[in-house]
Coordinates of C-alpha atoms in Angstrom, one line a residue:
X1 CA 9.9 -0.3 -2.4
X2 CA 11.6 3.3 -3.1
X3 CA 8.1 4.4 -5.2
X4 CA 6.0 3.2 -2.2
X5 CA 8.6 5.0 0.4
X6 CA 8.1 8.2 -1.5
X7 CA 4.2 7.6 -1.6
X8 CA 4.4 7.5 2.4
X9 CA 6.9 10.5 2.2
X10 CA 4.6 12.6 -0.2
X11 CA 1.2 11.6 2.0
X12 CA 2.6 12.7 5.1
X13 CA 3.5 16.2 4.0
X14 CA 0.4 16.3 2.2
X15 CA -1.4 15.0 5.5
X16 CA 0.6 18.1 7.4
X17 CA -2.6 20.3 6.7
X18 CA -5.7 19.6 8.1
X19 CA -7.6 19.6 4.8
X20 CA -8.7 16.6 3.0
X21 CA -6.5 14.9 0.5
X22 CA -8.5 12.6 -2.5
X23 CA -5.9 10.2 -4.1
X24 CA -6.0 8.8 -7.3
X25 CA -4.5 5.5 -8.6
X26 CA -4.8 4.5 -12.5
X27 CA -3.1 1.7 -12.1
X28 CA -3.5 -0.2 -8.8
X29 CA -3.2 -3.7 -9.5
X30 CA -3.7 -6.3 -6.7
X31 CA -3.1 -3.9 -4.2
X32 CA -1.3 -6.2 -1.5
X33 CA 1.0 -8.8 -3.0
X34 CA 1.7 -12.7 -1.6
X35 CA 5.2 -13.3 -1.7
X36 CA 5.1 -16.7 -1.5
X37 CA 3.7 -17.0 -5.3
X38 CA 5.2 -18.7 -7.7
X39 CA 5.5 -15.0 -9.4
X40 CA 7.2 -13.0 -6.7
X41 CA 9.6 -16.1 -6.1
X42 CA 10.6 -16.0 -9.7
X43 CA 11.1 -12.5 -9.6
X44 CA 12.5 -12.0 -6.4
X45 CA 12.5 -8.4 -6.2
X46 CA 11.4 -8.2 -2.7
X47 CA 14.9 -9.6 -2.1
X48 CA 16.9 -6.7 -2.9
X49 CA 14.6 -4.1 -1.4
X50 CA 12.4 -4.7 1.5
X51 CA 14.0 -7.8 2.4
X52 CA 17.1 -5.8 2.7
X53 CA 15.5 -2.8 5.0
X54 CA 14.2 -5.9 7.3
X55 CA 17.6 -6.5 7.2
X56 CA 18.8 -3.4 9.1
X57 CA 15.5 -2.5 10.3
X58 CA 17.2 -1.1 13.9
X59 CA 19.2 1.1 12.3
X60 CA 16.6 2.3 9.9
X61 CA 14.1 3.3 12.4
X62 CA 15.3 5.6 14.1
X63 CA 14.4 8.0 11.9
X64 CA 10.3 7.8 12.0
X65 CA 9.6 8.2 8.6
X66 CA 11.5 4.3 8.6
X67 CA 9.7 3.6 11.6
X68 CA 6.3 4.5 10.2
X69 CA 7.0 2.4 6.6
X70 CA 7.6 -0.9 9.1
X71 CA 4.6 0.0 10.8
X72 CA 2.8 -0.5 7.8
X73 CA 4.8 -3.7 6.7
X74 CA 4.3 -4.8 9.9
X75 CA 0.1 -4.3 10.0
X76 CA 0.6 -5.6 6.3
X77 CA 2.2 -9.5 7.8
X78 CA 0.5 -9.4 11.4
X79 CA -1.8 -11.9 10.5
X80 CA 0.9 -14.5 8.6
X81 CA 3.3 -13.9 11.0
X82 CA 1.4 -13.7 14.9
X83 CA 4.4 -11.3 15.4
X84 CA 3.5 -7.2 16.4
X85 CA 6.9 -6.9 14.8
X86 CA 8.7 -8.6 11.4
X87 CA 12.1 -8.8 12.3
X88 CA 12.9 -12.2 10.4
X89 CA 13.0 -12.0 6.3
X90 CA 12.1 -15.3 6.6
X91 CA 8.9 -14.0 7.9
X92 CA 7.9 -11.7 5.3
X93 CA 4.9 -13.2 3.3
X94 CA 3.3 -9.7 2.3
X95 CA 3.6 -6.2 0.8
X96 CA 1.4 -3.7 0.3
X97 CA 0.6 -2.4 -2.8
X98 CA 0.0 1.5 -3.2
X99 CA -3.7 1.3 -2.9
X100 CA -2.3 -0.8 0.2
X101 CA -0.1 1.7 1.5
X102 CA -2.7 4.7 1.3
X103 CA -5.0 2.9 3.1
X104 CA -3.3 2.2 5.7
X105 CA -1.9 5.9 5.7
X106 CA -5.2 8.0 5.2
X107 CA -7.3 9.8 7.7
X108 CA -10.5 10.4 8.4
X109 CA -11.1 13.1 6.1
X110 CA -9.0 11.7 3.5
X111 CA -10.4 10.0 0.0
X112 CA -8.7 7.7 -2.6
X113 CA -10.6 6.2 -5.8
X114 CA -8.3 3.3 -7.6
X115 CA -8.6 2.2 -10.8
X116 CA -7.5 -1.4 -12.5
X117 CA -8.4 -2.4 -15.8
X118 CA -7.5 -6.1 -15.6
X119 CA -10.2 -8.1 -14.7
X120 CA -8.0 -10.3 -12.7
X121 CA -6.4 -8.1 -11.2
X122 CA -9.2 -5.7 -10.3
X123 CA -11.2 -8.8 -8.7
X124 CA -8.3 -9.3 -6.2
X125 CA -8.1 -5.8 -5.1
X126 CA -11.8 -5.6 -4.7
X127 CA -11.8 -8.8 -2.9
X128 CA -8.9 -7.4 -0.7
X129 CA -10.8 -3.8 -0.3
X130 CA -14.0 -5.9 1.1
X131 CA -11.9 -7.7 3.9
X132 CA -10.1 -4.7 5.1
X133 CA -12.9 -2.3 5.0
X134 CA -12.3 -1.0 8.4
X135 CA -9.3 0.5 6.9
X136 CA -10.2 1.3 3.1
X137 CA -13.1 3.6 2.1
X138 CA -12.2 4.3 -0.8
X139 CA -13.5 3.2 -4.2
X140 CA -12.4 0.3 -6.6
X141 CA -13.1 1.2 -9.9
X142 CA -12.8 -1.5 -12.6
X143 CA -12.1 0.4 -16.0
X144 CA -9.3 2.8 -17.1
X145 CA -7.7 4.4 -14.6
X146 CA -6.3 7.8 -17.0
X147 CA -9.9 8.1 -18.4
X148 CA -11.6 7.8 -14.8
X149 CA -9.8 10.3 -13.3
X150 CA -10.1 12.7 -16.2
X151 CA -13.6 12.1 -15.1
X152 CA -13.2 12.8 -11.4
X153 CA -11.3 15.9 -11.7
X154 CA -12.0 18.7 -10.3
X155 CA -11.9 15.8 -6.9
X156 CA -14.7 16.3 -4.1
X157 CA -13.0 16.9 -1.2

C-alpha cells in the first residue's frame, strides 16, 4: 500500500502542470489483484495495510490526498461490493495494482506503457486492460520491462 500511496502522491504533483506525463512500468504484474485467492489469503498482507486504512477510513480522509486513494479503492470494489463506498474490511475483494492505480489517476493527456514478462501474468493484465478500456489507454507490452523502456526513451509526449 505505502508504494502505491506514494505513486498517487508523486502523480498528482506531476499532474499539477498541464503538460503530459508518459509513465512507465517494468514490472506490472496482474495489475488489479483478487483478494479472495488462495494466494492473497495465505499471505495476508492486505491485512496489515489497506485493511487497516479501511479501518480508520473517517479519520484518514479528511485530508484529500486519503480521500482520493479511497476513491480509487472504492471504484476498484464497486462492482463486488454494490456499495459507492467500502466501509466494511469484510468487503474488500480488490486492490489495484500500479498499472491499476495510474489508470484510474491519468488524464486526458496523460500516457503510460506497462511492461510484464510473465506470460501469466501479462495475460491477466491484458485481459484486465481490455475490460476497463474506458479508463486505460495505455499499452500492455508483453516482454522486458528495463529493455522496453530503454527503447521508449526519449517518451512521446
Amino acid at each position: 500500500m505505502q508504494k502505491h500511496l506514494t505513486l498517487i502522491a508523486i502523480l498528482q504533483r506531476m499532474q499539477a502542470k498541464e503538460s503530459a506525463i508518459h509513465y512507465f512500468d517494468t514490472h506490472a504484474g496482474k495489475g488489479h489483484y483478487d483478494l479472495a485467492d488462495a494466494q492473497a489469503q495465505k499471505k495476508g498482507e492486505f491485512r496489515t495495510g489497506v485493511a487497516k486504512a479501511i479501518n480508520v477510513r473517517e479519520a484518514l480522509e479528511k485530508n484529500s490526498f486519503w480521500a482520493d486513494f479511497f476513491a480509487g479503492l472504492d471504484n476498484a470494489n464497486a462492482e463486488a461490493t454494490q456499495q459507492a463506498e467500502l466501509h466494511d474490511v469484510a468487503k474488500l475483494r480488490y486492490y489495484p495494482g500500479s498499472p491499476g492505480w495510474v489508470a484510474q489517476f491519468r488524464r486526458s493527456q496523460d500516457r503510460h506503457t506497462v511492461f510484464e514478462l510473465h506470460p501469466a501474468e501479462h495475460a491477466a493484465l491484458q485481459d484486465r486492460a481490455t475490460a476497463s478500456k474506458q479508463r486505460h489507454t495505455g499499452r500492455v507490452v508483453h516482454g522486458d520491462g528495463l529493455a522496453g523502456v530503454i527503447q521508449q526513451l526519449p517518451p512521446k509526449t
